[in-house]
Coordinates of C-alpha atoms in Angstrom, one line a residue:
M1 CA 27.5 -16.6 -19.9
Y2 CA 27.7 -18.5 -23.2
D3 CA 30.2 -20.8 -25.0
R4 CA 31.4 -19.6 -28.5
S5 CA 34.2 -21.6 -30.1
N6 CA 34.8 -23.3 -26.7
K7 CA 35.5 -19.9 -25.1
I8 CA 33.4 -18.7 -22.1
S9 CA 32.2 -15.1 -22.3
I10 CA 30.0 -12.8 -20.2
V11 CA 26.9 -11.5 -22.0
V12 CA 25.9 -8.0 -20.8
S13 CA 23.8 -5.0 -21.7
E14 CA 24.6 -1.4 -21.1
E15 CA 22.8 -1.7 -17.8
T16 CA 24.8 -4.7 -16.6
L17 CA 28.2 -3.9 -18.1
K18 CA 29.5 -2.6 -14.8
G19 CA 28.6 -5.9 -13.2
G20 CA 30.4 -7.8 -15.9
K21 CA 33.6 -5.9 -15.3
A22 CA 33.2 -6.5 -11.6
V23 CA 33.1 -10.3 -12.3
N24 CA 36.4 -10.0 -14.2
A25 CA 38.0 -8.0 -11.4
K26 CA 37.1 -10.7 -8.9
R27 CA 38.4 -13.4 -11.2
V28 CA 41.8 -11.6 -11.5
E29 CA 41.8 -11.1 -7.8
N30 CA 41.5 -14.9 -7.3
G31 CA 44.1 -15.8 -10.0
F32 CA 41.8 -16.5 -12.9
N33 CA 41.9 -15.0 -16.4
N34 CA 39.6 -12.3 -17.7
L35 CA 36.5 -13.4 -19.6
D36 CA 35.5 -11.8 -22.9
I37 CA 32.6 -9.4 -22.4
C38 CA 29.9 -9.6 -25.1
L39 CA 27.8 -6.4 -25.1
V40 CA 24.3 -6.8 -26.6
D41 CA 21.5 -4.3 -27.2
V42 CA 18.2 -4.8 -25.3
L43 CA 15.0 -5.2 -27.2
K44 CA 13.3 -1.9 -27.9
N45 CA 9.7 -1.0 -27.3
E46 CA 7.8 1.3 -29.6
C47 CA 6.2 3.1 -26.6
P48 CA 8.6 4.8 -24.2
D49 CA 8.0 4.1 -20.5
A50 CA 6.4 7.2 -19.1
V51 CA 8.0 6.7 -15.7
L52 CA 11.6 5.7 -16.3
K53 CA 11.8 7.8 -19.6
E54 CA 13.2 4.8 -21.4
N55 CA 11.9 2.4 -24.0
K56 CA 13.6 -0.9 -23.3
I57 CA 11.4 -4.0 -22.7
S58 CA 12.4 -5.1 -19.2
S59 CA 11.0 -7.1 -16.3
S60 CA 10.7 -3.8 -14.3
L61 CA 8.6 -2.3 -17.1
K62 CA 6.4 -5.3 -17.3
R63 CA 5.9 -5.3 -13.5
R64 CA 4.9 -1.6 -13.7
E65 CA 2.3 -2.3 -16.2
L66 CA 0.6 -4.6 -13.6
L67 CA 0.1 -1.7 -11.3
G68 CA -3.5 -0.7 -11.2
T69 CA -4.6 -4.0 -12.8
V70 CA -6.5 -6.8 -11.1
L71 CA -3.9 -9.2 -9.8
A72 CA -6.3 -11.4 -8.0
E73 CA -10.0 -11.8 -8.9
P74 CA -12.3 -10.5 -6.1
R75 CA -14.2 -13.0 -4.1
K76 CA -17.6 -12.4 -2.6
P77 CA -17.2 -10.8 0.9
K78 CA -17.8 -13.1 3.8
E79 CA -19.7 -10.3 5.5
A80 CA -20.3 -7.4 3.2
I81 CA -20.5 -4.0 4.7
S82 CA -23.0 -3.1 2.0
N83 CA -25.0 -5.1 -0.5
E84 CA -26.1 -2.0 -2.4
H85 CA -22.7 -0.4 -3.1
Y86 CA -19.3 -1.5 -4.5
V87 CA -17.0 -1.2 -1.5
I88 CA -13.2 -0.9 -1.9
G89 CA -10.8 -1.1 1.0
L90 CA -7.8 1.2 0.4
T91 CA -4.8 0.6 2.5
G92 CA -1.0 1.2 2.6
G93 CA 1.8 1.6 5.0
I94 CA 3.0 4.8 6.6
A95 CA 4.1 7.4 4.0
S96 CA 2.9 5.2 1.1
G97 CA 0.8 7.9 -0.6
K98 CA -2.6 6.6 0.4
T99 CA -4.0 10.0 1.4
H100 CA -3.4 11.3 -2.1
I101 CA -5.1 8.4 -3.7
A102 CA -8.1 8.7 -1.4
K103 CA -8.4 12.4 -2.4
Y104 CA -8.2 11.5 -6.1
L105 CA -10.9 8.9 -5.7
A106 CA -13.1 11.4 -3.9
D107 CA -12.6 13.8 -6.7
K108 CA -13.6 11.1 -9.2
G109 CA -17.0 10.7 -7.5
C110 CA -16.4 7.9 -4.9
E111 CA -17.7 8.1 -1.3
V112 CA -14.4 8.0 0.7
I113 CA -14.6 7.2 4.4
E114 CA -11.4 8.2 6.1
C115 CA -11.1 5.9 9.1
D116 CA -8.4 7.8 11.0
S117 CA -10.7 10.8 11.2
L118 CA -13.6 8.5 12.1
V119 CA -11.6 7.0 15.0
H120 CA -10.7 10.4 16.2
Q121 CA -14.4 11.3 16.3
L122 CA -15.2 8.1 18.2
Y123 CA -12.6 8.9 20.8
E124 CA -14.2 12.3 21.4
N125 CA -17.9 11.2 21.3
N126 CA -18.2 7.6 22.3
E127 CA -18.0 7.4 26.1
E128 CA -18.4 3.7 26.2
L129 CA -15.4 3.2 24.0
R130 CA -13.3 5.7 26.0
L131 CA -14.1 3.7 29.2
K132 CA -13.0 0.4 27.6
L133 CA -9.8 1.9 26.4
K134 CA -9.1 3.4 29.8
Q135 CA -9.6 0.1 31.5
E136 CA -7.3 -1.7 29.0
F137 CA -4.5 0.8 28.7
G138 CA -4.6 2.9 31.9
D139 CA -5.7 6.3 33.1
E140 CA -2.7 8.1 31.5
I141 CA -4.3 7.8 28.0
V142 CA -7.2 10.1 29.0
E143 CA -6.8 13.8 29.1
N144 CA -9.6 16.4 29.4
N145 CA -12.2 13.6 29.0
N146 CA -10.7 12.6 25.7
I147 CA -8.2 10.0 24.5
N148 CA -4.7 11.3 24.1
R149 CA -3.8 9.6 20.8
N150 CA 0.0 10.2 21.2
R151 CA 0.1 8.5 24.6
L152 CA -2.0 5.6 23.3
A153 CA 0.3 5.3 20.3
D154 CA 3.4 5.2 22.5
I155 CA 1.8 2.2 24.3
V156 CA 0.8 0.2 21.2
F157 CA 3.6 1.0 18.7
G158 CA 6.2 -1.7 18.8
N159 CA 3.9 -4.0 20.8
K160 CA 1.9 -6.3 18.5
E161 CA -0.1 -7.7 21.4
K162 CA -1.2 -4.3 22.6
L163 CA -2.0 -3.2 19.0
A164 CA -4.2 -6.3 18.6
Q165 CA -6.0 -5.4 21.8
L166 CA -6.6 -1.9 20.5
N167 CA -7.9 -3.1 17.2
A168 CA -10.2 -5.6 18.9
L169 CA -11.8 -2.7 20.9
V170 CA -11.9 0.0 18.2
W171 CA -12.6 -1.7 14.9
P172 CA -16.0 -3.2 15.7
V173 CA -17.3 0.2 16.6
V174 CA -15.7 1.7 13.5
V175 CA -17.4 -0.9 11.3
E176 CA -20.8 0.1 12.4
S177 CA -20.0 3.8 11.8
V178 CA -18.7 2.9 8.3
R179 CA -21.9 0.9 7.6
A180 CA -24.1 3.9 8.6
T181 CA -22.0 6.3 6.4
I182 CA -22.2 4.1 3.3
K183 CA -25.9 3.4 3.8
Q184 CA -26.6 7.1 3.5
T185 CA -24.6 7.8 0.3
K186 CA -26.1 7.8 -3.1
K187 CA -22.7 7.2 -4.8
K188 CA -22.1 3.8 -6.3
I189 CA -18.6 3.2 -5.1
A190 CA -17.5 3.5 -1.5
V191 CA -13.9 3.6 -0.5
I192 CA -12.8 2.7 3.1
D193 CA -9.5 4.5 3.6
A194 CA -7.8 2.6 6.5
A195 CA -4.1 2.1 7.1
L196 CA -4.9 -1.0 9.3
L197 CA -7.5 -2.4 7.1
L198 CA -5.8 -5.8 6.7
E199 CA -4.5 -5.9 10.3
A200 CA -8.1 -5.5 11.5
G201 CA -9.4 -8.2 9.2
W202 CA -11.5 -5.9 7.0
G203 CA -10.6 -7.7 3.8
D204 CA -13.6 -9.9 4.5
Y205 CA -16.0 -7.0 4.5
V206 CA -15.1 -5.3 1.2
D207 CA -15.5 -6.2 -2.5
Q208 CA -11.8 -5.4 -3.3
V209 CA -8.7 -4.6 -1.4
W210 CA -6.4 -1.9 -3.0
T211 CA -2.9 -1.4 -1.6
V212 CA -0.5 1.4 -2.3
F213 CA 3.2 0.9 -1.4
V214 CA 6.6 2.4 -1.8
P215 CA 9.9 0.6 -1.4
R216 CA 11.1 0.6 2.3
K217 CA 13.9 3.0 1.6
V218 CA 11.5 5.5 0.1
A219 CA 9.1 5.2 3.1
I220 CA 11.9 5.7 5.6
E221 CA 13.1 8.9 3.8
R222 CA 9.5 10.2 3.6
V223 CA 8.8 9.6 7.3
C224 CA 12.1 11.2 8.4
V225 CA 11.4 14.4 6.3
R226 CA 7.7 14.6 7.0
D227 CA 7.7 13.8 10.8
K228 CA 11.2 15.2 11.5
V229 CA 12.3 12.0 13.2
S230 CA 15.4 9.8 13.2
E231 CA 15.9 6.9 10.8
D232 CA 15.7 4.5 13.7
K233 CA 12.3 5.9 14.8
A234 CA 11.0 5.9 11.2
C235 CA 12.0 2.2 10.9
G236 CA 10.3 1.4 14.2
R237 CA 7.0 2.9 12.9
I238 CA 7.3 1.0 9.6
D239 CA 8.1 -2.3 11.2
N240 CA 5.0 -2.0 13.4
Q241 CA 2.8 -2.4 10.3
F242 CA 2.4 -5.2 7.8
P243 CA 5.3 -5.4 5.4
N244 CA 4.7 -4.6 1.7
D245 CA 4.8 -8.2 0.5
Q246 CA 2.2 -9.2 3.1
R247 CA -0.2 -6.5 2.1
I248 CA 0.3 -7.2 -1.6
A249 CA -0.4 -10.9 -1.1
K250 CA -3.8 -10.0 0.3
S251 CA -4.7 -7.4 -2.3
N252 CA -6.7 -7.4 -5.5
V253 CA -5.1 -4.3 -6.9
V254 CA -1.7 -2.7 -6.1
F255 CA -0.3 0.8 -6.8
C256 CA 3.2 2.2 -6.3
S257 CA 3.5 5.9 -5.5
Q258 CA 7.3 6.3 -5.7
W259 CA 7.1 8.4 -8.8
D260 CA 5.2 11.7 -9.5
Y261 CA 1.5 12.2 -8.8
S262 CA 0.4 11.9 -12.4
E263 CA 1.8 8.3 -12.6
T264 CA 0.1 7.3 -9.4
E265 CA -3.2 8.7 -10.7
R266 CA -2.8 6.9 -14.0
Q267 CA -2.6 3.6 -12.0
V268 CA -5.6 4.5 -9.9
Q269 CA -7.7 5.6 -12.9
K270 CA -7.0 2.3 -14.6
A271 CA -8.3 0.4 -11.6
L272 CA -11.3 2.6 -11.2
E273 CA -12.3 2.1 -14.9
T274 CA -12.0 -1.6 -14.4
V275 CA -14.4 -1.5 -11.5
K276 CA -16.9 0.5 -13.4
Q277 CA -16.7 -1.6 -16.6
R278 CA -16.3 -5.1 -15.2
Y279 CA -17.7 -5.3 -11.7
L280 CA -20.5 -2.8 -11.1
G281 CA -22.8 -4.7 -13.4
E282 CA -22.4 -7.7 -11.2
K283 CA -24.3 -5.9 -8.5
N284 CA -27.0 -4.7 -11.0
M285 CA -26.3 -1.1 -10.3

């Protein structure tokens, strides 16, 4: 609001005009006079925003331009998985679009290690791990000499203590498998694709953490459609993971996949080019 000739007015744009009218309606409801509404044009940008199809300069546009950029300078890993490769940890919540980004990075020449598949292989082939899981979570999780992942998920989902116990047993074994895979690759950039990367404390092993997210409402809609579950069940799965703000706070680079694939890929390509131009030289590669 501003004062012109001792008269109070509401300054609005086309976007906020509805809100200004709502303020006046509330004032009248409470016995006050209407305020003048002063409509102003927003500042224009020469380059239209490719996502929103608009060309106003706004805080949302500025925030979007940060996607794919380095928000926090990387620190040297406390315990690097590899000293010969540049290792990126890619993470994101359920239905965040992480799988598409992992595929895009693989197509761009990165070595992508998909940890969910790796864990599945360990459940099948690592007898020592199976025995430890059986001792911790009970005989019911074993079926045909293999871990029944659905039964195990039923036990740990919604129980942070059980999930922490599972991570403590599984992730040390996964780390060694990841090390071996990266050691064999001739590609310069390795990407560890892991939904629970931060929950497992893997931020200390990688050169950068990249997080992809979508707003909670979008994630709920995607889970309901993809998995054919109720909204309550979708919320339960989402709430069992780190919230978006917690992931973002621990990340070097952030993406948002709520728009079409081309926009997500634009963000990822920006981040990948930054790694190649700014950081690979630091490892003398």
